[in-house]
Structure formats: C-alpha cells, structure tokens
Tab-separated table of C-alpha atoms and ligand atoms in Angstrom:
chain	number	residue	atom	x	y	z
A	20	MET	CA	-2.287	-23.491	9.049
A	21	ASN	CA	0.211	-26.076	10.284
A	22	LEU	CA	3.044	-23.608	10.728
A	23	ILE	CA	2.883	-19.931	11.646
A	24	LEU	CA	5.111	-18.187	9.126
A	25	LEU	CA	7.008	-15.222	10.551
A	26	GLN	CA	8.702	-12.484	8.574
A	27	ALA	CA	11.695	-10.389	9.580
A	28	THR	CA	9.344	-7.374	9.736
A	29	ASP	CA	7.264	-9.112	12.458
A	30	ARG	CA	10.239	-8.968	14.871
A	31	ILE	CA	9.723	-6.217	17.439
A	32	ALA	CA	12.759	-6.893	19.641
A	33	GLY	CA	15.235	-9.761	20.136
A	34	ALA	CA	13.239	-12.975	20.248
A	35	ARG	CA	9.870	-11.181	20.367
A	36	PHE	CA	7.588	-11.235	17.293
A	37	ARG	CA	4.214	-9.578	16.827
A	38	ILE	CA	1.751	-10.954	14.260
A	39	ASP	CA	-1.625	-9.654	13.098
A	40	GLY	CA	-4.248	-10.414	10.428
A	41	VAL	CA	-5.167	-14.014	9.592
A	42	ARG	CA	-2.253	-15.438	11.561
A	43	ALA	CA	-3.293	-13.710	14.807
A	44	ARG	CA	-6.903	-14.741	14.282
A	45	HIS	CA	-5.806	-18.332	13.655
A	46	VAL	CA	-3.714	-18.388	16.839
A	47	ALA	CA	-6.594	-16.943	18.891
A	48	GLU	CA	-9.634	-18.588	17.350
A	49	VAL	CA	-8.526	-21.874	15.786
A	50	LEU	CA	-5.691	-22.824	18.135
A	51	GLY	CA	-7.304	-21.069	21.118
A	52	ALA	CA	-3.741	-20.359	22.252
A	53	GLU	CA	-3.395	-19.031	25.799
A	54	PRO	CA	-0.201	-17.345	27.038
A	55	GLY	CA	2.442	-20.015	27.696
A	56	ARG	CA	1.331	-22.275	24.855
A	57	VAL	CA	4.144	-23.365	22.504
A	58	LEU	CA	3.503	-23.196	18.732
A	59	ARG	CA	5.417	-24.327	15.664
A	60	VAL	CA	6.775	-21.376	13.691
A	61	GLY	CA	9.099	-20.775	10.756
A	62	LEU	CA	10.965	-17.717	9.598
A	63	LEU	CA	10.279	-16.874	5.957
A	64	ASP	CA	13.199	-18.311	3.943
A	65	GLY	CA	14.825	-19.164	7.260
A	66	PRO	CA	14.760	-21.888	9.922
A	67	PHE	CA	11.882	-23.520	11.776
A	68	GLY	CA	11.380	-22.717	15.416
A	69	ARG	CA	9.129	-22.736	18.461
A	70	ALA	CA	7.144	-19.804	19.747
A	71	THR	CA	5.825	-19.305	23.258
A	72	VAL	CA	2.635	-17.244	23.220
A	73	VAL	CA	3.079	-14.100	25.352
A	74	ALA	CA	-0.239	-12.466	24.486
A	75	SER	CA	-3.018	-13.336	22.048
A	76	SER	CA	-6.154	-11.639	20.744
A	77	PRO	CA	-7.964	-12.035	17.373
A	78	ASP	CA	-6.186	-8.866	16.181
A	79	ALA	CA	-2.608	-9.462	17.311
A	80	ALA	CA	-0.380	-11.963	19.068
A	81	GLU	CA	3.046	-11.625	20.638
A	82	LEU	CA	5.384	-14.597	20.526
A	83	ASP	CA	8.823	-15.333	21.990
A	84	CYS	CA	10.677	-17.443	19.456
A	85	THR	CA	13.712	-19.711	19.277
A	86	PHE	CA	14.915	-21.022	15.931
A	87	ASP	CA	16.829	-24.062	14.637
A	88	ASP	CA	20.253	-23.476	13.164
A	89	ALA	CA	19.682	-24.081	9.477
A	90	PRO	CA	16.760	-23.426	7.141
A	91	PRO	CA	15.201	-26.408	5.341
A	92	PRO	CA	16.506	-27.133	1.820
A	93	ARG	CA	14.799	-25.518	-1.155
A	94	PRO	CA	12.600	-27.821	-3.259
A	95	ARG	CA	14.265	-29.288	-6.372
A	96	THR	CA	11.356	-28.804	-8.779
A	97	ASP	CA	10.675	-25.685	-10.857
A	98	LEU	CA	7.360	-24.962	-12.540
A	99	VAL	CA	7.273	-23.095	-15.832
A	100	LEU	CA	3.612	-22.309	-16.362
A	101	ALA	CA	1.654	-20.556	-19.122
A	102	ILE	CA	-0.114	-17.656	-17.362
A	103	PRO	CA	-3.557	-18.879	-16.322
A	104	ARG	CA	-6.538	-16.632	-15.631
A	105	ALA	CA	-6.684	-15.090	-12.184
A	106	LYS	CA	-9.275	-17.518	-10.820
A	107	SER	CA	-7.099	-20.539	-11.689
A	108	LEU	CA	-3.920	-18.871	-10.479
A	109	ARG	CA	-5.495	-18.051	-7.114
A	110	LYS	CA	-6.437	-21.702	-6.615
A	111	LEU	CA	-3.166	-23.015	-7.926
A	112	LEU	CA	-0.571	-20.900	-6.094
A	113	PRO	CA	-1.155	-22.200	-2.546
A	114	GLU	CA	-1.387	-25.780	-3.837
A	115	VAL	CA	1.798	-25.818	-5.915
A	116	THR	CA	3.635	-24.036	-3.086
A	117	ALA	CA	2.432	-26.662	-0.618
A	118	LEU	CA	3.589	-29.445	-2.947
A	119	GLY	CA	7.011	-27.771	-3.150
A	120	ILE	CA	8.430	-25.688	-5.985
A	121	ASP	CA	11.647	-23.715	-5.974
A	122	ARG	CA	11.030	-21.316	-8.864
A	123	LEU	CA	7.848	-20.436	-10.707
A	124	VAL	CA	8.031	-18.840	-14.134
A	125	LEU	CA	4.718	-17.521	-15.467
A	126	PHE	CA	5.099	-17.139	-19.224
A	127	ARG	CA	3.050	-15.866	-22.101
A	128	SER	CA	2.199	-18.421	-24.772
A	129	TRP	CA	0.083	-18.200	-27.925
A	130	ARG	CA	-3.115	-19.307	-26.189
A	131	VAL	CA	-2.646	-17.038	-23.166
A	132	ALA	CA	-5.090	-14.155	-23.665
A	133	LYS	CA	-3.371	-10.762	-23.627
A	134	PRO	CA	-5.427	-9.341	-20.706
A	135	TYR	CA	-4.020	-12.152	-18.504
A	136	LEU	CA	-0.688	-10.296	-18.565
A	137	THR	CA	-2.083	-7.279	-16.743
A	138	GLN	CA	-4.102	-9.143	-14.102
A	139	SER	CA	-3.474	-7.755	-10.627
A	140	ILE	CA	-2.762	-11.300	-9.407
A	141	LEU	CA	0.622	-10.976	-11.131
A	142	ASP	CA	1.578	-8.278	-8.573
A	143	ALA	CA	3.747	-9.615	-5.758
A	144	ALA	CA	1.512	-7.900	-3.176
A	145	GLU	CA	-1.387	-10.085	-4.372
A	146	TYR	CA	0.304	-13.402	-5.024
A	147	ARG	CA	2.743	-13.561	-2.098
A	148	PRO	CA	0.053	-14.114	0.572
A	149	LEU	CA	-1.130	-17.113	-1.493
A	150	LEU	CA	2.410	-18.530	-1.541
A	151	HIS	CA	2.609	-18.010	2.224
A	152	GLU	CA	-0.702	-19.832	2.647
A	153	GLY	CA	0.828	-22.854	0.879
A	154	LEU	CA	3.979	-22.682	3.022
A	155	MET	CA	1.944	-22.597	6.251
A	156	GLN	CA	-0.176	-25.513	5.029
A	157	ALA	CA	2.818	-27.706	4.152
A	158	ARG	CA	5.150	-26.556	6.967
A	159	CYS	CA	7.843	-25.049	4.847
A	160	THR	CA	9.614	-21.684	4.900
A	161	ARG	CA	10.986	-21.560	1.351
A	162	GLU	CA	8.970	-19.076	-0.691
A	163	PRO	CA	8.955	-19.901	-4.411
A	164	LYS	CA	10.750	-17.302	-6.518
A	165	VAL	CA	8.281	-15.995	-9.067
A	166	THR	CA	9.109	-14.343	-12.386
A	167	VAL	CA	6.872	-13.308	-15.269
A	168	GLU	CA	7.980	-13.703	-18.898
A	169	SER	CA	5.787	-11.725	-21.259
A	170	LEU	CA	7.299	-12.979	-24.539
A	171	PHE	CA	7.570	-16.691	-25.332
A	172	LYS	CA	10.351	-16.736	-27.926
A	173	PRO	CA	13.098	-14.772	-26.077
A	174	PHE	CA	12.220	-16.621	-22.887
A	175	VAL	CA	12.426	-20.113	-24.379
A	176	GLU	CA	15.350	-19.454	-26.698
A	177	ASP	CA	17.519	-17.102	-24.625
A	178	ARG	CA	16.789	-17.660	-20.928
A	179	LEU	CA	15.249	-21.093	-20.476
A	180	PRO	CA	18.386	-23.067	-21.509
A	181	ALA	CA	20.455	-21.533	-18.675
A	182	PHE	CA	17.526	-21.687	-16.244
A	183	ALA	CA	17.078	-25.407	-16.878
A	184	ALA	CA	20.735	-26.381	-17.383
A	185	GLY	CA	21.503	-29.769	-15.829
A	186	ALA	CA	17.856	-30.452	-14.952
A	187	THR	CA	15.458	-33.156	-16.071
A	188	LYS	CA	13.328	-31.077	-18.426
A	189	LEU	CA	9.726	-32.110	-18.996
A	190	VAL	CA	6.833	-30.505	-20.831
A	191	ALA	CA	3.424	-31.830	-19.835
A	192	HIS	CA	1.428	-32.483	-22.971
A	193	PRO	CA	-1.700	-34.660	-23.007
A	194	GLY	CA	-0.965	-36.139	-26.443
A	195	ALA	CA	2.706	-37.014	-25.805
A	196	ASP	CA	3.905	-40.564	-26.572
A	197	VAL	CA	6.182	-40.701	-23.526
A	198	SER	CA	4.488	-41.477	-20.218
A	199	LEU	CA	5.543	-39.478	-17.156
A	200	ALA	CA	5.660	-42.835	-15.351
A	201	SER	CA	8.603	-43.919	-17.544
A	202	ILE	CA	10.850	-41.052	-16.374
A	203	SER	CA	13.484	-41.754	-13.688
A	204	VAL	CA	14.176	-38.988	-11.188
A	205	ALA	CA	16.722	-39.231	-8.367
A	206	ALA	CA	15.775	-37.674	-5.026
A	207	ASP	CA	17.880	-34.573	-5.498
A	208	ASP	CA	17.720	-34.195	-9.276
A	209	ARG	CA	16.450	-30.829	-10.414
A	210	VAL	CA	13.272	-31.120	-12.464
A	211	VAL	CA	11.953	-28.279	-14.596
A	212	LEU	CA	8.339	-28.889	-15.540
A	213	ALA	CA	6.550	-26.856	-18.212
A	214	VAL	CA	2.744	-26.762	-18.187
A	215	GLY	CA	0.584	-25.233	-20.902
A	216	PRO	CA	-2.453	-22.964	-20.859
A	217	GLU	CA	-6.090	-24.105	-20.746
A	218	GLY	CA	-6.123	-24.143	-24.570
A	219	GLY	CA	-2.890	-26.178	-24.709
A	220	PHE	CA	0.428	-25.458	-26.403
A	221	VAL	CA	0.497	-24.814	-30.145
A	222	PRO	CA	2.803	-27.197	-32.094
A	223	TYR	CA	5.460	-24.462	-32.545
A	224	GLU	CA	5.713	-24.090	-28.758
A	225	VAL	CA	6.128	-27.823	-28.155
A	226	ASP	CA	8.838	-27.843	-30.849
A	227	ALA	CA	10.598	-24.833	-29.273
A	228	LEU	CA	10.527	-26.511	-25.853
A	229	ARG	CA	11.807	-29.731	-27.426
A	230	ALA	CA	14.664	-27.745	-29.004
A	231	ALA	CA	15.456	-26.405	-25.505
A	232	GLY	CA	15.829	-30.019	-24.316
A	233	PHE	CA	12.322	-30.627	-22.919
A	234	THR	CA	10.732	-34.068	-23.298
A	235	PRO	CA	6.960	-34.015	-23.856
A	236	VAL	CA	5.322	-36.340	-21.307
A	237	SER	CA	1.743	-37.352	-20.657
A	238	MET	CA	-0.102	-38.499	-17.536
A	239	GLY	CA	-2.596	-40.406	-19.694
A	240	PRO	CA	-5.590	-39.690	-21.902
A	241	ARG	CA	-7.559	-37.563	-19.424
A	242	THR	CA	-7.019	-33.904	-20.139
A	243	LEU	CA	-7.096	-32.075	-16.826
A	244	ARG	CA	-7.706	-28.454	-15.919
A	245	VAL	CA	-4.474	-26.517	-15.459
A	246	GLU	CA	-4.847	-26.316	-11.676
A	247	THR	CA	-5.588	-30.052	-11.419
A	248	ALA	CA	-2.816	-30.942	-13.883
A	249	CYS	CA	-0.213	-28.973	-11.888
A	250	VAL	CA	-1.150	-30.715	-8.650
A	251	ALA	CA	-1.190	-34.163	-10.284
A	252	LEU	CA	2.097	-33.571	-12.121
A	253	LEU	CA	3.951	-32.293	-9.034
A	254	ALA	CA	2.612	-35.166	-6.929
A	255	GLN	CA	3.695	-37.698	-9.559
A	256	ILE	CA	7.161	-36.136	-9.813
A	257	ALA	CA	7.416	-36.304	-6.008
A	258	LEU	CA	6.556	-40.015	-6.234
A	259	LEU	CA	9.158	-40.588	-8.988
A	260	ARG	CA	11.760	-39.026	-6.672
A	261	MET	CA	10.890	-41.611	-4.007
A	262	MET	CA	11.436	-44.542	-6.372
A	263	PRO	CA	14.610	-43.843	-8.365
A	264	GLY	CA	16.133	-46.642	-10.438
A	265	ARG	CA	13.022	-48.834	-10.288
B	28	SAH	N1	-6.801	-28.686	-25.079
B	28	SAH	C1	-5.474	-28.757	-24.552
B	28	SAH	C2	-5.541	-29.101	-23.083
B	28	SAH	C3	-4.738	-28.235	-22.245
B	28	SAH	S1	-4.833	-28.683	-20.572
B	28	SAH	C4	-4.622	-29.803	-25.274
B	28	SAH	O1	-5.183	-30.719	-25.826
B	28	SAH	O2	-3.375	-29.711	-25.257
B	28	SAH	C5	-3.663	-27.542	-19.926
B	28	SAH	C6	-2.289	-28.079	-19.663
B	28	SAH	O3	-2.339	-29.009	-18.592
B	28	SAH	C7	-1.652	-28.843	-20.808
B	28	SAH	O4	-1.019	-27.970	-21.736
B	28	SAH	C8	-0.667	-29.739	-20.089
B	28	SAH	O5	0.540	-29.027	-19.804
B	28	SAH	C9	-1.389	-30.059	-18.784
B	28	SAH	N2	-2.144	-31.318	-18.832
B	28	SAH	C10	-3.471	-31.499	-18.687
B	28	SAH	N3	-3.798	-32.792	-18.742
B	28	SAH	C11	-2.639	-33.486	-18.942
B	28	SAH	C12	-2.304	-34.862	-19.106
B	28	SAH	N4	-3.224	-35.826	-19.070
B	28	SAH	N5	-1.002	-35.181	-19.282
B	28	SAH	C13	-0.050	-34.230	-19.321
B	28	SAH	N6	-0.317	-32.917	-19.191
B	28	SAH	C14	-1.578	-32.540	-18.987
C-alpha cells in the first residue's frame, strides 16, 4: 500500500478523516505510524495529499489531511475484456488498475460461459475494493469505470463505435499478423484494447471487432493466460507511449 486511499465517506469533520479495516491495520502494523507521523494519501477520484496521524490502532486511525489543488489525470487506456472466471478476475483487477486503465468494459463473448455473467465478482461491492487495492499500490486516485455488457452483438455494433471514437483500437489476438510492437502511440493518445476469453475469440467476433475499426495485434507466438496477457499488453502499450514516432 503505497498510498492510503480516502473516500468522501471517511471524512468526519473538516480536514479530519477516520479509516478502518485493512487501511487502519496497514497504518498501525505495517507503517507502525505513531501520532504526528505524516503519510501520503489520496482522495478517491480527487487530489493527492498528506495526512498527519492523530490516532492509530489496528482497528481505526484518525488523520488530519491537506490536499493538492488538482486530481491527477485519468489514464488514456481503456480495456474491453471478455468476462473471465472469478478467480482470474480477482487476480487481474488490482493489476490492471495499478497499470492504469480509464474504463473497463466486461463483455460476454461466445466462449464466455453463461454462469460467468452471474458471478458475484461482477457486483460493485465485490470488485471495487480490488480496484482500490490497485490504486493504493500504484499511487493513483482514479478509479476505473466498470461496465458489464451481457450481449456481444449490440455492444460491438451499437455502443463500441462511440465508446472508441478517435482512439487507437486494438484487439489482442495471438494469431494476428500485425505485431503490437509495430503500432505507434503518442503519449496522450487514447487506446482501446480488446482482450478475449481463455478460449479465445471466435472468427465472427474478430471480424465484428475489425468492422468496428479494431486492428488485431499479437505479442508473439506465446499464448498467455488472460491475466498475464492483460498485464503484458498494458505494459507494452505504456512502453509504446514512451517512444512515439520511433
Ligand atoms: N486459445 C486462444 C487463446 C486465448 S488467450 C486462442 O488461440 O485465441 C486469451 C486472450 O489473451 C486472447 O484472446 C488474447 O486477447 C490475449 N492473448 C494471449 N496471448 C496473446 C498473445 N501472445 N498476443 C496477443 N494476445 C494474446
């Protein structure tokens, strides 16, 4: 936890915040924070700041906080991901949040098993703490905006074009002829990245994404697990942003 993430509901008065749960335990037991100690904090979807510890126990901590003027910018990459099973999604959410995504669309595709749509991990109350874990790891305050699309065709044909308008649109596909390394991305270009399910996209889905303006790209012949592929793809896109116009 490299940043203590505060929420508006943690504010008890003026500059005073009260935190409990894992954050309080972290402050008490990992940081060993005594009263007077200054910690790095961030307000969810708001600015970074500094907190002076007023009181700390493993159950609760009180902090007096001052914040910077402006929140950090939102990431410029969106992830459009075939709904994985709960175990993969639990591993993946903190990692992709730490790497930096603005919007996450979880969509149904042919090889997404129907029960995946009703997994409790798709409830905000279950997935949001995992997003917050990623934000605290990577020192960011911008929570990804998550939506679930339970039908492929209306999503890809009716909503995806507007969602991805003006962006560099990529669909990760192990067999694609185009290498991800050949794509140029400027630092502040928006990138919309589509990633398939464990069983891969069916040809109709790749064609539908192509028709929506997505270029199939490959990272090479090694087919990776979804959670590994997402991390590798987002890291490689971050690298492409650092070397535009090579
Ligand atoms: N058997 C499937 C593999 C799916 S892997 C197939 O052959 O298509 C799950 C998803 O991870 C893929 O749909 C793709 O989006 C992404 N992925 C995994 N390895 C990749 C690679 N080497 N290059 C690009 N995308 C990859």
